[in-house]
Short mmCIF file of C-alpha atoms and ligand atoms in Angstrom, two decimals:
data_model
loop_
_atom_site.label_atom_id
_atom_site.label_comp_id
_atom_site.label_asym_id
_atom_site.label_seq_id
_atom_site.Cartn_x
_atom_site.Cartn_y
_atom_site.Cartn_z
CA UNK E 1 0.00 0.00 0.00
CA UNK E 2 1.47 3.23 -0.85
CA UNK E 3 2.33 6.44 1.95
CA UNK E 4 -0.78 8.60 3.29
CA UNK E 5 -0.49 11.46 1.56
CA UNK E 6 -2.97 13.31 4.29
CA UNK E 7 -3.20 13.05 7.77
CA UNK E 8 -6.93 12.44 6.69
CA UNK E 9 -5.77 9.76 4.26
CA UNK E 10 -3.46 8.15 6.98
CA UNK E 11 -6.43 8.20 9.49
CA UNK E 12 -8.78 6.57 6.22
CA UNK E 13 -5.76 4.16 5.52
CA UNK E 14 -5.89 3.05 9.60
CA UNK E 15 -9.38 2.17 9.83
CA UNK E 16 -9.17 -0.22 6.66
CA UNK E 17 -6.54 -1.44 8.25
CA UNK E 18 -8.28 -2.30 11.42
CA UNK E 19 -11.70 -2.84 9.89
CA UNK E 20 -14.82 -0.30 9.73
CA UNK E 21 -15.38 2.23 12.74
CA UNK E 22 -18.24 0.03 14.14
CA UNK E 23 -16.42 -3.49 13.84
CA UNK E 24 -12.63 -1.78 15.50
CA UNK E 25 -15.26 -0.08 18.32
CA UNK E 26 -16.64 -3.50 19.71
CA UNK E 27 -13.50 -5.56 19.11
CA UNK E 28 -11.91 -5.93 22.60
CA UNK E 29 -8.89 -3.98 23.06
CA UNK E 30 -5.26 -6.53 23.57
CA UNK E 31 -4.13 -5.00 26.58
CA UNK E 32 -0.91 -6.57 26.30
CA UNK E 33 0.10 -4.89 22.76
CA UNK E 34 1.65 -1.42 23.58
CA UNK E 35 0.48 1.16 21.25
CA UNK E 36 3.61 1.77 18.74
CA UNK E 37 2.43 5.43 18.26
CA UNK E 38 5.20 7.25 20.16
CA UNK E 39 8.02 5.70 18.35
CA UNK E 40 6.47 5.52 14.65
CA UNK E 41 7.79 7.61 12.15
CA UNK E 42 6.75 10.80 10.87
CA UNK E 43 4.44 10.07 7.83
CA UNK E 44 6.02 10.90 4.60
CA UNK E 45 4.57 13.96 4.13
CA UNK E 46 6.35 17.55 3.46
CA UNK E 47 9.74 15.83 2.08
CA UNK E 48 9.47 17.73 -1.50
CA UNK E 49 11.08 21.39 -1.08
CA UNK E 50 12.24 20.60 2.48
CA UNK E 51 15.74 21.23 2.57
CA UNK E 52 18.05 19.63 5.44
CA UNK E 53 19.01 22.94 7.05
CA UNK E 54 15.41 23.46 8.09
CA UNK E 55 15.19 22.04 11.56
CA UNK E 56 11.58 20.57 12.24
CA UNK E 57 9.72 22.61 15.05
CA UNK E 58 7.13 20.13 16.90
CA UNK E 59 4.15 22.26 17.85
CA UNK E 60 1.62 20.92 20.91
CA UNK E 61 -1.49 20.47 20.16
CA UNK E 62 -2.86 24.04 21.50
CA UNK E 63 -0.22 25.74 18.94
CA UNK E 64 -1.73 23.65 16.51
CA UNK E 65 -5.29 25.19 16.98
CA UNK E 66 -3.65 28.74 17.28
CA UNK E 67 -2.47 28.26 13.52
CA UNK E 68 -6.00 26.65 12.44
CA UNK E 69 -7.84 29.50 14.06
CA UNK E 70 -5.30 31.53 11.46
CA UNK E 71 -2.80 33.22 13.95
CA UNK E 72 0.48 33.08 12.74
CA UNK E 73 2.67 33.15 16.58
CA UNK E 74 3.63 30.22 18.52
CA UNK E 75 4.85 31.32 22.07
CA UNK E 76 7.84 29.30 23.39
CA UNK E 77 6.30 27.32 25.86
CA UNK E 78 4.03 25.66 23.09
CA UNK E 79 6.42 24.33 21.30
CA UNK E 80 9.58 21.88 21.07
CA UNK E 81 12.97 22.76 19.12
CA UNK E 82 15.56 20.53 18.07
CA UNK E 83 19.36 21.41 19.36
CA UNK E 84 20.33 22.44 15.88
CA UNK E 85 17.78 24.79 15.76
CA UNK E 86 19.07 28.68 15.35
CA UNK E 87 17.52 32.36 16.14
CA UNK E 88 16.49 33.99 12.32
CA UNK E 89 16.84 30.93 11.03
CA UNK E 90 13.71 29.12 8.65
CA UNK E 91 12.19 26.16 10.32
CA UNK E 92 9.57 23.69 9.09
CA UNK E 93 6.74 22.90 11.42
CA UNK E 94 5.13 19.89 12.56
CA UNK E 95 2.58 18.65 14.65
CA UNK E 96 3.43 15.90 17.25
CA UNK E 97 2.25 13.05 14.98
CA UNK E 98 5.04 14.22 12.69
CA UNK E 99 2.95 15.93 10.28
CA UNK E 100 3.57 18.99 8.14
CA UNK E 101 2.46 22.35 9.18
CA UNK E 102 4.41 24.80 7.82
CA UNK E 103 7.35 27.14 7.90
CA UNK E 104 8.09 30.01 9.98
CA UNK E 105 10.92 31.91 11.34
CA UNK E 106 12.27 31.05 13.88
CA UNK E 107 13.41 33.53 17.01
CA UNK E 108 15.76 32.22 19.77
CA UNK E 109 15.08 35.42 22.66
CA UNK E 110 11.21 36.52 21.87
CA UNK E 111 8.91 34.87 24.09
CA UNK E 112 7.42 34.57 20.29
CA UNK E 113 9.44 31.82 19.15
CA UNK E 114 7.42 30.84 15.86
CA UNK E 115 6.13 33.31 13.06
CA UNK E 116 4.37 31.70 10.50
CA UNK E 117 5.52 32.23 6.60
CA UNK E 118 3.17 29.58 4.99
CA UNK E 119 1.15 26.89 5.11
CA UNK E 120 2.44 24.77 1.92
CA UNK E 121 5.77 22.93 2.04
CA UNK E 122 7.63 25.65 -0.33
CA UNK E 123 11.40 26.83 -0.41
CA UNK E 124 11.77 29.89 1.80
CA UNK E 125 14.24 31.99 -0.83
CA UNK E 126 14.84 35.00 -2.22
CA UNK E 127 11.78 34.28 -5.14
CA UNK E 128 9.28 33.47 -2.07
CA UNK E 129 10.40 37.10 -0.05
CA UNK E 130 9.78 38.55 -3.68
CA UNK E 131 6.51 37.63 -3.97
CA UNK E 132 5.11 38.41 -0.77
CA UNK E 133 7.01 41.88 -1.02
CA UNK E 134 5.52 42.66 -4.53
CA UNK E 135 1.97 41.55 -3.17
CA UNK E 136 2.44 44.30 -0.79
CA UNK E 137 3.23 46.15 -3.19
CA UNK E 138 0.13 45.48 -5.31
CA UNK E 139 -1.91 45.99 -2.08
CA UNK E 140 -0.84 49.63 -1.91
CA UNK E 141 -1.56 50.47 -5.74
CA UNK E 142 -4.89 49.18 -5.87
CA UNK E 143 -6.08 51.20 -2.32
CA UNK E 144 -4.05 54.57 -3.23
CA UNK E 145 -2.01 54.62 -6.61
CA UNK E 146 0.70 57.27 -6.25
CA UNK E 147 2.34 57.21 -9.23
CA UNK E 148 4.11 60.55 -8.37
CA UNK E 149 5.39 59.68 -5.33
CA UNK E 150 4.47 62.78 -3.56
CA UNK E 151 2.58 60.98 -0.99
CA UNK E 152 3.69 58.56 2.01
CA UNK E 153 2.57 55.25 3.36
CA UNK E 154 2.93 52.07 4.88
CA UNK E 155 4.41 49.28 1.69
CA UNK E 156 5.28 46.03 4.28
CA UNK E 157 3.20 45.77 7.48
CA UNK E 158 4.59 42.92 9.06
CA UNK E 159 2.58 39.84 9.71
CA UNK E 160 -0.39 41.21 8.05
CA UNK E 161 1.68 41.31 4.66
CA UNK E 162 2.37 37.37 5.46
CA UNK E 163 5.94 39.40 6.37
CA UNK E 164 6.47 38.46 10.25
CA UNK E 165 9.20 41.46 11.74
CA UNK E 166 9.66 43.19 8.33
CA UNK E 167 8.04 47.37 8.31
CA UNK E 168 8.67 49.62 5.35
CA UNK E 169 7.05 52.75 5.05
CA UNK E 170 7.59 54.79 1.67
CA UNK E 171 8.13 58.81 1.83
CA UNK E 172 7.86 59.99 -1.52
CA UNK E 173 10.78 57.99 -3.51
CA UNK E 174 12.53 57.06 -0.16
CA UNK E 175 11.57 53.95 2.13
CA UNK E 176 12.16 53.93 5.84
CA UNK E 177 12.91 49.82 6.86
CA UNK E 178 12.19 48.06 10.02
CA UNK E 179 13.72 44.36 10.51
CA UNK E 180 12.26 43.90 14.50
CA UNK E 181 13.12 39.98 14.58
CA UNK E 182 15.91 37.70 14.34
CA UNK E 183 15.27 36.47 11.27
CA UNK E 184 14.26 39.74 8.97
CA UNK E 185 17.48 41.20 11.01
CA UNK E 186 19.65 38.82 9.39
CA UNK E 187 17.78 39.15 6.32
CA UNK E 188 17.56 42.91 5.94
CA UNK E 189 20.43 43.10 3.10
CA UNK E 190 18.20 40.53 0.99
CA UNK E 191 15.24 42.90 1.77
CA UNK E 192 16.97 45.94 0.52
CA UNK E 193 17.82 43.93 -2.03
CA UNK E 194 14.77 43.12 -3.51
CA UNK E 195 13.14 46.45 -2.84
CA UNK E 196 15.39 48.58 -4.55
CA UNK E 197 14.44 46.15 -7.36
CA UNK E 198 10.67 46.34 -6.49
CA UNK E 199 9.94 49.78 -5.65
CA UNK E 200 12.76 51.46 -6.93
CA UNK E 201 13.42 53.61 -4.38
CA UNK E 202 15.90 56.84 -4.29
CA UNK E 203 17.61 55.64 -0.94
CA UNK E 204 16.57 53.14 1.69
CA UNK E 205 17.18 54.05 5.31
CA UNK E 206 17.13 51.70 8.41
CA UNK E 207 15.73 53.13 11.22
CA UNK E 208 16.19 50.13 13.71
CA UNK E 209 16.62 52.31 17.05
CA UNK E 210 12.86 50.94 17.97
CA UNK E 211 12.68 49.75 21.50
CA UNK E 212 10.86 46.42 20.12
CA UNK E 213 14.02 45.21 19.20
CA UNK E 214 15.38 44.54 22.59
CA UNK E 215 13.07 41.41 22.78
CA UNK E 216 14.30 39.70 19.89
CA UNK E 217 17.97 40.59 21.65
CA UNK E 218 18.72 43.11 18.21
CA UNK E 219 21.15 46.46 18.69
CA UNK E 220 19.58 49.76 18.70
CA UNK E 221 21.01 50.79 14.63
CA UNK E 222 20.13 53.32 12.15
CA UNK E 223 21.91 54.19 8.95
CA UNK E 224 21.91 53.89 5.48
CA UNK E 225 21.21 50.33 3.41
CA UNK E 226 21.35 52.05 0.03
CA UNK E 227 21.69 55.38 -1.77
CA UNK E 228 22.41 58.57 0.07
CA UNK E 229 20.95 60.31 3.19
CA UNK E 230 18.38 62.45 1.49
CA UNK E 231 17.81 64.65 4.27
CA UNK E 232 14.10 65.89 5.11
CA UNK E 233 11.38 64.47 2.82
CA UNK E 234 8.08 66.49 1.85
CA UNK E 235 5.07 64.49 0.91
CA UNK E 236 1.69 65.59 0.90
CA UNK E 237 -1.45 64.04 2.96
CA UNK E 238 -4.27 65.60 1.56
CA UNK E 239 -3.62 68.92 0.26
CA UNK E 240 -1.22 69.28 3.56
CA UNK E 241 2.49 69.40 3.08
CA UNK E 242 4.63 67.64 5.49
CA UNK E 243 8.05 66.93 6.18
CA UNK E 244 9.87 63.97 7.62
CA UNK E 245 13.80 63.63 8.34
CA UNK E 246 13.90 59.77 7.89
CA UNK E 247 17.45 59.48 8.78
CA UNK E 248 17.70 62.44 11.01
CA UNK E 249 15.03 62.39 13.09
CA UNK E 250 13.63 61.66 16.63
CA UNK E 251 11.68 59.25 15.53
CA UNK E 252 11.37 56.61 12.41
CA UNK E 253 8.95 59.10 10.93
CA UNK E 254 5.13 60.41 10.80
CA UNK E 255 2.26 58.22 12.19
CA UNK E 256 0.92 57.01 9.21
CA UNK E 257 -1.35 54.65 10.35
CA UNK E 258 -3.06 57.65 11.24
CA UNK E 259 -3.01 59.24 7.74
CA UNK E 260 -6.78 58.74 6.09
CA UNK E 261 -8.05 59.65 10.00
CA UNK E 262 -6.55 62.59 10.02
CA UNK E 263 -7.71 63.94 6.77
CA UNK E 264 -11.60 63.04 7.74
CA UNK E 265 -10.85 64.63 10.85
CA UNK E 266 -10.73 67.48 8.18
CA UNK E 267 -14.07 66.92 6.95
CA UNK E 268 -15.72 67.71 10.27
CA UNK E 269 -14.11 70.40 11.67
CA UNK E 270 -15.66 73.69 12.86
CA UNK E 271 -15.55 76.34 14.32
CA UNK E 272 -12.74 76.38 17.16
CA UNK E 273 -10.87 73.01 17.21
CA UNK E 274 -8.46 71.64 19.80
CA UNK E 275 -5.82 68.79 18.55
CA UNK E 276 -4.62 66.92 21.97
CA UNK E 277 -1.18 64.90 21.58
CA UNK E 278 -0.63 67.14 18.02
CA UNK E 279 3.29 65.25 18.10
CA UNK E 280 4.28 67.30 14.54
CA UNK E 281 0.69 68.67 13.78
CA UNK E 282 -0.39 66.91 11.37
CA UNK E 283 -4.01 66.79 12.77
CA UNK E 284 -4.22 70.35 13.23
CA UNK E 285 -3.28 71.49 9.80
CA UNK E 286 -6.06 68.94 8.53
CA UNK E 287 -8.33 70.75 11.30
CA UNK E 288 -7.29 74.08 9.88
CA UNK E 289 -8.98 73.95 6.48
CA UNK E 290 -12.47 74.28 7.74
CA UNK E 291 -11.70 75.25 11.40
CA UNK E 292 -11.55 78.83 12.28
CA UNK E 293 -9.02 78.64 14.80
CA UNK E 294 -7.07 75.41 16.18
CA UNK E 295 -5.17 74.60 19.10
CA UNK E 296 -2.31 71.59 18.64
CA UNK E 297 -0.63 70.73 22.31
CA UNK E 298 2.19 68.62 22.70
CA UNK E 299 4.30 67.75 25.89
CA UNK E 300 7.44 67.87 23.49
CA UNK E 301 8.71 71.47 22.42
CA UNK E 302 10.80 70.30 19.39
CA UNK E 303 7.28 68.59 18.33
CA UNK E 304 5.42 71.71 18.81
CA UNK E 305 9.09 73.71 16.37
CA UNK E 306 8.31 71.08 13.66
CA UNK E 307 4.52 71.52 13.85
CA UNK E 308 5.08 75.44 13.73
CA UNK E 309 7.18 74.83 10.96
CA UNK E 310 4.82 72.99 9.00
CA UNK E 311 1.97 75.20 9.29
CA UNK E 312 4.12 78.14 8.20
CA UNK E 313 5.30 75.79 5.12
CA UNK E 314 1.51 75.29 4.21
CA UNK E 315 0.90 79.07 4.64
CA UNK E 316 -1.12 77.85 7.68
CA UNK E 317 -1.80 81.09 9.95
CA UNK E 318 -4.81 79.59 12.34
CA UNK E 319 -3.05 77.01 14.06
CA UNK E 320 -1.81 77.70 17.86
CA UNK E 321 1.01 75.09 18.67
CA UNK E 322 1.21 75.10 22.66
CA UNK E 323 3.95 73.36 24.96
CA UNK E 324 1.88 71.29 27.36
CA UNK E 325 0.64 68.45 29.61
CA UNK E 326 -2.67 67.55 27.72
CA UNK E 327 -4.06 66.48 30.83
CA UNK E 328 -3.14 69.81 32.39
CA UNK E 329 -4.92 71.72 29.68
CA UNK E 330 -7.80 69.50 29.13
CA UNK E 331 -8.90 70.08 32.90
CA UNK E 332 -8.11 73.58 33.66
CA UNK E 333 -10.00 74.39 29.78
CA UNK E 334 -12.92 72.39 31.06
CA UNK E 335 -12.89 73.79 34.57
CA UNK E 336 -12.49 77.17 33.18
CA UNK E 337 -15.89 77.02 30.86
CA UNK E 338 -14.16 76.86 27.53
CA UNK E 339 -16.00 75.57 24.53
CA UNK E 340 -14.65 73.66 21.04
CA UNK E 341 -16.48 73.11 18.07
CA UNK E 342 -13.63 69.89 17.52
CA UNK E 343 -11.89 68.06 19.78
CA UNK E 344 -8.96 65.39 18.79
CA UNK E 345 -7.29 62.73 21.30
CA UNK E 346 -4.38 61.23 19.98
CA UNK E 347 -2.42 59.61 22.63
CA UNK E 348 0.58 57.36 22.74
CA UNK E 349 -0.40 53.65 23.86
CA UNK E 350 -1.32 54.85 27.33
CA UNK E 351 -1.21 50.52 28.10
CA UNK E 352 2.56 49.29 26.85
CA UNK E 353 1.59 45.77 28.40
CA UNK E 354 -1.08 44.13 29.81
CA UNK E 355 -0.58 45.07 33.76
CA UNK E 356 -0.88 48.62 33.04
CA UNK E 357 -4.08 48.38 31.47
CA UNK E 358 -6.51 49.72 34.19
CA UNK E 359 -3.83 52.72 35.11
CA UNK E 360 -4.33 53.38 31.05
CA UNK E 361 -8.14 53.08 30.79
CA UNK E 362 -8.21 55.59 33.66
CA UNK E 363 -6.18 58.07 31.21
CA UNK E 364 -8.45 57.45 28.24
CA UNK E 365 -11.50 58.51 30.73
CA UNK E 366 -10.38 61.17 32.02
CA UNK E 367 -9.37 62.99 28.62
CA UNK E 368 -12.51 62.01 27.09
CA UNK E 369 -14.71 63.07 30.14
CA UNK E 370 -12.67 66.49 29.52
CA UNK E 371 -13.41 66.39 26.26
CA UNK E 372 -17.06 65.87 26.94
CA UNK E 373 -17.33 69.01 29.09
CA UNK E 374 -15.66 71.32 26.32
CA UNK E 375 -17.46 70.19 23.47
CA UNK E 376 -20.35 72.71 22.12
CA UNK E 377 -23.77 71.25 21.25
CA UNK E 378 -23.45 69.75 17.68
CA UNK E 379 -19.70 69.25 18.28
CA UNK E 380 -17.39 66.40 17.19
CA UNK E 381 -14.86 63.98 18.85
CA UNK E 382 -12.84 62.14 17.44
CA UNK E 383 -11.09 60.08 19.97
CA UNK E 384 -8.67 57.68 19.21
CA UNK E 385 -6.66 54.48 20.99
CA UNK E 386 -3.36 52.86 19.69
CA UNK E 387 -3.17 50.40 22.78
CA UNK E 388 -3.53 47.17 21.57
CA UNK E 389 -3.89 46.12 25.30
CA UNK E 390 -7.26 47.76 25.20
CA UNK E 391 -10.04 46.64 22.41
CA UNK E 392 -12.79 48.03 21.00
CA UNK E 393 -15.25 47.07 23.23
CA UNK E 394 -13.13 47.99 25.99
CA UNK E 395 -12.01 51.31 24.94
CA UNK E 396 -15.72 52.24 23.73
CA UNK E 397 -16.93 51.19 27.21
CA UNK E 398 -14.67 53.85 28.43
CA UNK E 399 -15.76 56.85 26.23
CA UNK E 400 -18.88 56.21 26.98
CA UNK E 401 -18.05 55.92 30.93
CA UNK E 402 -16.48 59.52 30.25
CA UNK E 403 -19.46 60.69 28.80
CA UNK E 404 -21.83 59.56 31.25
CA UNK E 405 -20.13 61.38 33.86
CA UNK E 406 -20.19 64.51 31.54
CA UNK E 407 -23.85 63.65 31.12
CA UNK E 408 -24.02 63.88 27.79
CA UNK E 409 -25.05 61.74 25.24
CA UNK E 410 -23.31 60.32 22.44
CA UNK E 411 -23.81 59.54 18.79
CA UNK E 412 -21.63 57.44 16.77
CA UNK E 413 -20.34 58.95 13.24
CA UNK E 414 -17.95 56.05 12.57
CA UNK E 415 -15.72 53.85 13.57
CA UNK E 416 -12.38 54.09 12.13
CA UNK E 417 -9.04 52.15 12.40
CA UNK E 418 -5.89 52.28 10.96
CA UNK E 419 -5.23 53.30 7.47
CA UNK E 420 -5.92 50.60 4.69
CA UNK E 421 -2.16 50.43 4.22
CA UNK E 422 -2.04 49.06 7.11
CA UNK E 423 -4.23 45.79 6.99
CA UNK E 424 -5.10 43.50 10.10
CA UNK E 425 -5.05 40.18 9.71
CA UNK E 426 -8.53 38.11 10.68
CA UNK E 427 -6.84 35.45 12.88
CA UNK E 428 -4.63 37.92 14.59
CA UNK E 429 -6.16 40.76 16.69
CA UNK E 430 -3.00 42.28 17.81
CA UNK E 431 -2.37 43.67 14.38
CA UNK E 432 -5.85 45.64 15.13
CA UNK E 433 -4.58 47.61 17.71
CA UNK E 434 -5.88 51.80 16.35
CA UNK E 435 -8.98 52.36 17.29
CA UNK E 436 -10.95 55.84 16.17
CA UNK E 437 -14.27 57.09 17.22
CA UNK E 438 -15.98 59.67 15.73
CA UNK E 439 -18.42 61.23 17.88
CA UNK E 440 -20.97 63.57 18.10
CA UNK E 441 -22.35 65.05 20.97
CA UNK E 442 -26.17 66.59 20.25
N1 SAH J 1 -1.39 62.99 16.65
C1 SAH J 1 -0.05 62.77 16.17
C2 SAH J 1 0.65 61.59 16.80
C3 SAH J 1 0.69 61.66 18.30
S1 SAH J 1 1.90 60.65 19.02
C4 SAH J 1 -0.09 62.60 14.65
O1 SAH J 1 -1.17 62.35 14.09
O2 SAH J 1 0.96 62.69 14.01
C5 SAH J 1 1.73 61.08 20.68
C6 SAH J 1 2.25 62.46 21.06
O3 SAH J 1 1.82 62.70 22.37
C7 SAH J 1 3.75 62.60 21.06
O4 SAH J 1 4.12 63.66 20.23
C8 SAH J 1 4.10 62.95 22.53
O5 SAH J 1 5.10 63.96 22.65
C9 SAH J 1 2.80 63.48 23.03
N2 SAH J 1 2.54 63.37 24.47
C10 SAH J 1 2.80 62.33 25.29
N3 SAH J 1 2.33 62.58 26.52
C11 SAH J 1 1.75 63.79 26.48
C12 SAH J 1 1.08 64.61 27.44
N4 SAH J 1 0.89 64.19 28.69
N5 SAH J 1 0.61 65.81 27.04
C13 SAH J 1 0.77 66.23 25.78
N6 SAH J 1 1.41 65.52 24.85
C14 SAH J 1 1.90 64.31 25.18
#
């Protein structure tokens, strides 16, 4: 009889073996014949396109229905790795009958260990990283062609590009790289590789100084993986011109997962507008086109310079940019009887981890309650979360908390997340992590 070629077909190929379901169920069991599972040999399967330097992964069974429920991580204490096994290294997967799951990458530090790559038994090489980049790729130009390249966005997001620890945002002709794991780490000359051939870029900068790293065990780095610093980039959101130093500065550039938000935020505002958490302004200058006057605060005073900066490239002259603790602001505004038209929340994740998500949802109600209070009648929130800690549900239940307290009542414009450049993937909620309300209070 020939191999299984299914773990269905083996399980078909058993019962003939030992007669029909009903006959094998009454047949008394020989208690003296040990059961030879443990020490049978993995089926046959997967042995096309394997190559020997893939080490096999054995995943428990409650791994096993993580991946069928379509997540694509495998903690560490789920699974069992053969000696040879390296960090950044491609491993195949199988369950603990032997069978064929998959490939992943494989991370010796992260509590992660397993990130999935595919579910067919395919060489991991440079063609397979090609294709997955240029279906990125072709993501991006059927939501938002830019065929100009005056605008930016997100081009790899990670696992939801079937990409596990590879980022690349695009700023006009020059991409900004992220490699956060092992594996991309050791990869990242291949990836430049292959997008300078893909996207043809003007330069390609790495801008690995992202705390993230530190749990794969990666270096803080930044530099240059091809072509030349280019200095501070324009590109245009909406009508809005803004600038980003990609090599240069504080940060590995804008927030774009923010980007399509911020230009509805446009759409609705009136009137006098406050932008909470403004980081570089680019809320407020959306704010500005129908707004009468805006207020931007940020803690950070070099924000608040760059956000000046902007508005006075745009020709912008209704935009305040003030130095300050939101929370400061927020209460003595609303204590003091002032009144917005438009109000914007844009924190950082007030919950980094799980344990300081009760100190965070505190923080979420007490800007929204203060938002409440200094919203006119007709006025609109829009309120926004980037904790990943905190869902939907969760962070919803604390709006509307807030605005209890503020008695008043609450109707629900939409609800937003992150840009489409930035897709979730269905079995994986943590790549849902921005939430954005837009309110209305009556
Ligand atoms: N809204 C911005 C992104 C905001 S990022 C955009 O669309 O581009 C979060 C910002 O909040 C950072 O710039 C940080 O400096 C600022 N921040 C953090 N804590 C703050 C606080 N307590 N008060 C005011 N700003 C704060």
């Amino acid at each position: 009889m020939s191999e299984p070629r299914s773990p269905k077909e083996a399980r078909r190929l058993e019962r003939l073996k030992q007669g029909s379901r009903a006959a094998r169920d009454v047949r008394p069991r020989e208690p003296s014949a040990p059961r030879e599972r443990p020490n049978r040999p993995p089926p046959a399967v997967g042995e096309t396109g394997g190559t020997s330097d893939e080490p096999t992964v054995v995943l428990s069974r409650r791994a096993m229905e993580r991946l069928a429920h379509g997540h694509v991580w495998i903690y560490r204490s789920d699974i069992a790795v053969p000696e040879t096994a390296s960090g950044g290294q491609v491993v195949r997967l199988a369950d603990e009958r032997g069978w064929f799951a998959g490939k992943a990458f494989y991370g010796s530090k992260s509590q992660i260990a397993v990130r999935l790559l595919t579910h067919e038994d395919e060489p991991i090489d440079e063609d397979f990283f090609a294709r997955r980049i240029s279906q990125a790729i072709a993501l991006r130009e059927a939501i938002r062609p830019d065929p100009e390249r005056r605008r930016a966005g997100r081009l790899v997001h990670g696992e939801a590009d079937l990409l596990p620890g590879l980022v690349v945002d695009r700023y006009g002709d020059c991409l900004s790289v992220q490699t956060l794991i092992e594996a991309t780490d050791a990869r990242r000359d291949l990836f430049a590789g292959l997008l300078e051939r893909l996207a043809k870029p003007r330069a390609i900068i790495e801008r690995n100084d992202v705390r993230a790293r530190a749990y794969e065990g990666l270096e803080q780095r930044k530099g240059m993986l091809r072509g030349a610093d280019p200095g501070p980039i324009e590109f245009l959101e909406g009508n809005v011109t803004l600038a980003a130093d990609l090599l240069g500065g504080q940060k590995t550039g804008a927030f774009l997962d923010q980007s399509e938000n911020r230009i509805e935020a446009g759409r609705y505002a009136r009137g006098r507008a406050l932008d909470c958490f403004t980081y570089g302004g680019a809320f407020a200058l959306q704010l500005a086109r129908n707004a009468e006057r805006v207020t931007a605060v940020d803690i950070s005073e070099p924000a608040a310079a760059q956000g000046r900066a902007s508005a006075a490239r745009n020709g912008i002259a209704n935009v305040e940019f003030k130095v300050a603790n939101a929370f400061d602001l927020l209460r003595a505004e609303s204590e003091g009887g002032e009144r917005y038209q438009t109000v914007v929340l844009d924190p950082p994740a007030f919950a980094k981890s799980k344990d300081t998500v009760e100190a965070a949802l505190r923080g979420y109600k007490e800007i929204n309650l203060r938002a409440f209070h200094l919203l006119s009648p007709g006025g609109v929130l829009m309120t926004n979360s980037c904790s990943y800690h905190v869902d939907d549900a969760t962070f919803e239940r604390t709006v509307l908390a807030a605005a209890s307290d503020a008695r008043r009542s609450v109707q629900v414009i939409e609800r937003r997340g992150a840009a489409k450049d930035h897709p979730t993937l269905l079995g994986v909620p943590e790549t849902r992590y921005l939430k954005c309300l837009i309110l209305r209070v009556p």
